[in-house]
């Protein structure tokens, strides 16, 4: 038999392997995204006692410049789709609140705790999607949200720690991020380009934080400047990786791997900052990640529940 003849079985195996290969690539990019965002919080903490708004301004400014360069190299440049502007503004508002609260939490908590509270965003997104996207949540989704909030309360430890205030602010960071992701999804459904969404958020957030940063400006050392520069580039690396990840596989299949960010943050905190989460924090992490894994498993392996008329 000639070697150029097709092998049907080999073709079927190759076709079956393609989705798995793409999924593995998606997982790899999600892991890289998680590492970059953990690295962002590490460099943010390493920048020291600079005001939160000054740190946020620097992070947004770097992302604005990089995303603008990417946009200017495209055929459509800065053009946005008709009707997208109100949703871009709302996405930027939610993202800015989330970013500022998260940065404040990083400055006042263990970076692993701050990262974990920020990872409440998918559960807030479930709540927001009911009102914004008119999606129906199942009883199982509500149970996962309740379980995740129980884990968040364990991490926060209200009434038992001086860090409860910053922890609640960190939870608000997750709320802001959840709102922002909901509008990102809405914009994606409307066909808006990813670089436009990133640039609009970064530019709007830069303009918002600028007057506060100027009013609270504190001169920085060369080391602090380099840390803030690394913060901005780490954040941009994370944004580019997460965008790439979801071109290979749907969110429902790979998003759970994003929780590896907490592991990366805990390792960076332990190795370089001398931060060691206690048993209560680990319990909270386990509950929140457990809720995420459970929801991921059910979403991928069970048929959706029939809708009621």
XYZ file of C-alpha atoms in Angstrom:
309
model
C 0.000 0.000 0.000
C 1.365 3.421 -0.950
C 2.451 5.648 1.902
C 0.409 8.567 0.521
C -2.917 6.810 1.081
C -4.975 8.221 3.936
C -5.475 6.257 7.137
C -9.081 6.821 8.343
C -8.312 5.678 11.887
C -5.324 8.008 12.144
C -7.449 10.893 10.886
C -10.134 10.161 13.490
C -7.505 10.028 16.233
C -6.022 13.323 15.047
C -9.473 14.959 14.971
C -10.206 13.727 18.497
C -6.814 14.933 19.746
C -7.206 18.487 18.364
C -9.767 19.709 20.953
C -7.716 18.168 23.767
C -4.562 19.867 22.464
C -6.351 23.224 22.348
C -7.738 22.695 25.844
C -4.237 21.931 27.150
C -2.963 25.118 25.528
C -5.810 27.034 27.141
C -4.931 25.592 30.543
C -1.278 26.531 30.043
C -2.194 30.138 29.259
C -4.539 30.302 32.262
C -1.708 29.086 34.495
C 0.605 31.714 32.982
C -2.073 34.372 33.534
C -2.447 33.282 37.159
C 1.329 33.458 37.671
C 1.567 36.921 36.105
C -1.237 38.314 38.286
C 0.298 36.750 41.405
C 3.592 38.340 40.346
C 1.754 41.660 39.976
C 0.579 41.559 43.594
C 4.073 40.532 44.734
C 5.755 43.506 43.027
C 2.939 45.730 44.271
C 3.749 44.780 47.856
C 7.479 45.086 47.201
C 6.895 48.703 46.137
C 6.419 49.480 49.819
C 4.337 52.175 51.475
C 3.499 54.252 48.418
C -0.156 55.437 48.322
C -2.600 52.967 46.782
C -3.739 55.478 44.145
C -0.156 56.128 43.070
C 0.384 52.394 42.593
C -2.903 52.034 40.719
C -2.044 54.966 38.436
C 1.293 53.455 37.502
C -0.199 50.019 36.801
C -2.939 51.515 34.616
C -0.572 53.839 32.782
C 1.674 50.969 31.675
C -1.339 48.917 30.539
C -2.757 51.942 28.671
C 0.439 52.515 26.714
C 0.924 48.838 25.802
C -2.722 48.287 24.792
C -2.716 51.543 22.781
C 0.328 50.365 20.814
C -1.452 47.061 20.106
C -4.601 48.892 18.943
C -2.755 51.323 16.687
C -1.237 48.372 14.850
C -4.681 47.019 13.961
C -6.675 48.005 10.892
C -9.572 49.507 12.870
C -7.309 51.472 15.243
C -9.357 53.008 18.108
C -12.768 52.474 16.543
C -15.435 51.043 18.850
C -18.712 49.419 17.843
C -21.918 51.412 17.905
C -23.678 51.109 21.238
C -20.599 49.817 23.107
C -19.669 53.062 24.868
C -22.102 52.833 27.843
C -21.000 49.253 28.539
C -17.314 50.187 28.197
C -17.864 52.915 30.798
C -19.616 50.499 33.174
C -16.896 47.892 32.641
C -14.251 50.530 33.408
C -16.123 51.656 36.549
C -16.387 48.126 37.924
C -12.807 47.313 36.996
C -11.455 50.498 38.595
C -13.290 49.862 41.878
C -12.088 46.263 41.831
C -8.483 47.217 41.109
C -8.248 49.932 43.779
C -9.846 47.704 46.443
C -7.572 44.821 45.487
C -4.456 47.009 45.639
C -5.501 48.319 49.065
C -6.028 44.753 50.281
C -2.611 43.669 48.976
C -1.009 46.503 50.956
C -2.729 45.474 54.213
C -3.127 41.666 54.031
C -1.104 38.618 53.148
C -0.913 38.606 49.358
C -2.439 35.103 49.329
C -5.484 36.352 51.312
C -5.850 39.367 49.015
C -5.643 37.172 45.927
C -8.176 34.717 47.340
C -10.733 37.425 48.118
C -10.288 38.840 44.626
C -11.046 35.364 43.252
C -14.598 35.736 44.558
C -15.232 37.604 41.302
C -16.703 34.591 39.385
C -19.345 34.157 42.092
C -20.229 37.852 42.018
C -20.405 37.528 38.230
C -23.116 34.865 38.653
C -25.182 37.348 40.664
C -24.634 40.247 38.264
C -25.360 38.115 35.202
C -28.906 37.541 36.507
C -29.686 41.274 36.347
C -27.405 42.435 33.519
C -27.415 39.478 31.123
C -30.866 38.201 32.166
C -29.416 34.741 32.770
C -31.140 32.287 35.087
C -29.127 30.784 37.917
C -29.897 27.241 39.011
C -30.271 26.166 42.616
C -26.882 24.513 42.346
C -25.292 27.833 41.287
C -26.863 29.552 44.294
C -25.501 26.800 46.570
C -21.985 27.316 45.156
C -22.256 31.082 45.684
C -23.334 30.534 49.312
C -20.474 28.085 49.872
C -17.949 30.515 48.370
C -19.182 33.365 50.567
C -18.832 31.100 53.594
C -15.205 30.574 52.604
C -14.729 34.325 52.191
C -16.092 34.949 55.694
C -13.634 32.395 57.058
C -10.753 34.282 55.402
C -12.096 37.641 56.610
C -12.795 36.441 60.178
C -15.103 39.383 61.021
C -14.715 40.538 64.602
C -11.670 38.366 65.267
C -8.921 40.289 63.498
C -7.727 43.848 62.952
C -7.420 42.865 59.273
C -11.201 42.419 58.912
C -11.598 45.954 57.477
C -9.001 45.546 54.702
C -10.361 42.038 54.072
C -13.861 43.388 53.465
C -12.340 45.933 51.079
C -10.580 43.024 49.369
C -13.957 41.305 49.015
C -15.308 44.506 47.452
C -12.424 44.167 44.992
C -13.847 40.798 43.980
C -17.283 42.395 43.637
C -15.928 45.117 41.331
C -14.043 42.561 39.256
C -17.170 40.386 38.991
C -19.153 43.362 37.701
C -16.394 44.188 35.223
C -16.211 40.599 33.912
C -19.974 40.583 33.397
C -19.726 43.636 31.162
C -16.684 42.154 29.398
C -18.847 39.169 28.520
C -21.663 41.432 27.348
C -19.240 43.409 25.181
C -17.817 40.168 23.792
C -21.285 38.983 22.818
C -21.796 42.324 21.048
C -18.581 41.697 19.088
C -16.376 44.357 20.678
C -12.625 43.797 20.282
C -10.581 42.644 23.282
C -7.808 45.285 22.933
C -10.478 48.020 22.866
C -11.940 46.752 26.150
C -8.489 46.574 27.780
C -7.437 50.026 26.551
C -10.693 51.761 27.515
C -10.550 50.335 31.034
C -6.853 51.144 31.500
C -7.188 54.689 30.116
C -10.352 55.480 32.106
C -8.810 54.074 35.266
C -5.670 56.158 34.677
C -7.737 59.356 34.371
C -9.722 58.487 37.514
C -6.695 57.755 39.708
C -4.558 60.642 38.377
C -5.909 63.485 40.588
C -5.803 61.302 43.712
C -2.254 60.193 42.918
C -1.150 63.798 42.370
C -2.772 64.930 45.637
C -1.154 62.080 47.607
C 2.077 61.926 45.604
C 5.018 60.449 47.442
C 8.509 60.463 45.860
C 9.734 56.959 45.079
C 13.126 55.321 45.118
C 14.637 53.660 42.046
C 13.729 50.267 43.527
C 10.101 51.314 44.050
C 9.949 52.665 40.498
C 11.243 49.361 39.096
C 8.743 47.413 41.224
C 5.860 49.517 39.907
C 7.134 49.094 36.373
C 7.225 45.323 36.938
C 3.688 45.531 38.385
C 2.398 47.123 35.190
C 4.117 44.682 32.846
C 3.052 41.678 34.964
C -0.565 42.868 34.812
C -0.347 43.335 31.053
C 1.179 39.870 30.691
C -1.726 38.446 32.671
C -4.306 40.230 30.510
C -2.696 39.039 27.287
C -2.468 35.441 28.551
C -6.080 35.271 29.697
C -7.237 36.654 26.344
C -5.150 34.016 24.565
C -6.406 31.240 26.858
C -10.051 31.712 25.966
C -9.312 31.610 22.241
C -8.297 27.957 22.734
C -11.030 26.721 25.072
C -14.303 27.960 26.626
C -14.215 29.443 30.113
C -16.341 26.671 31.607
C -13.616 24.125 30.788
C -10.491 25.948 31.969
C -11.428 28.856 34.273
C -11.050 26.778 37.451
C -7.280 26.650 36.867
C -7.212 30.408 37.465
C -7.351 29.644 41.200
C -3.712 28.543 40.943
C -3.032 32.285 41.350
C -3.602 31.869 45.081
C -1.010 29.075 45.206
C 1.518 31.186 43.284
C 0.821 34.158 45.579
C 1.239 32.027 48.710
C 4.564 30.668 47.419
C 5.874 34.126 46.527
C 4.751 35.461 49.893
C 6.418 32.620 51.800
C 9.666 32.621 49.817
C 10.307 36.357 49.548
C 8.057 38.199 52.024
C 8.012 35.841 54.986
C 4.195 35.620 54.810
C 2.642 32.351 55.962
C -1.147 31.916 55.870
C -2.538 30.300 59.019
C -4.828 27.294 59.259
C -7.979 29.438 59.222
C -6.926 31.088 55.958
C -6.174 27.705 54.402
C -9.623 26.500 55.469
C -11.207 29.503 53.746
C -9.121 28.880 50.612
C -10.244 25.241 50.578
C -13.934 26.167 50.856
C -13.799 28.793 48.072
C -11.689 26.689 45.708
C -13.851 23.669 46.547
C -16.969 25.604 45.511
C -15.265 26.621 42.255
C -14.098 23.082 41.459
C -17.515 21.623 42.267
C -19.278 24.100 39.994
C -16.699 23.501 37.229
C -17.199 19.739 37.472
C -20.987 19.927 37.322
C -20.936 22.491 34.497
C -18.715 20.239 32.375
C -20.169 16.827 33.164
C -23.913 17.252 33.598
C -26.702 18.301 31.323
C -28.219 21.702 32.156
C -31.397 21.620 34.177
C -34.604 22.158 32.146
C -35.939 25.677 32.386
C -39.350 26.258 33.929
C -41.972 27.918 31.796
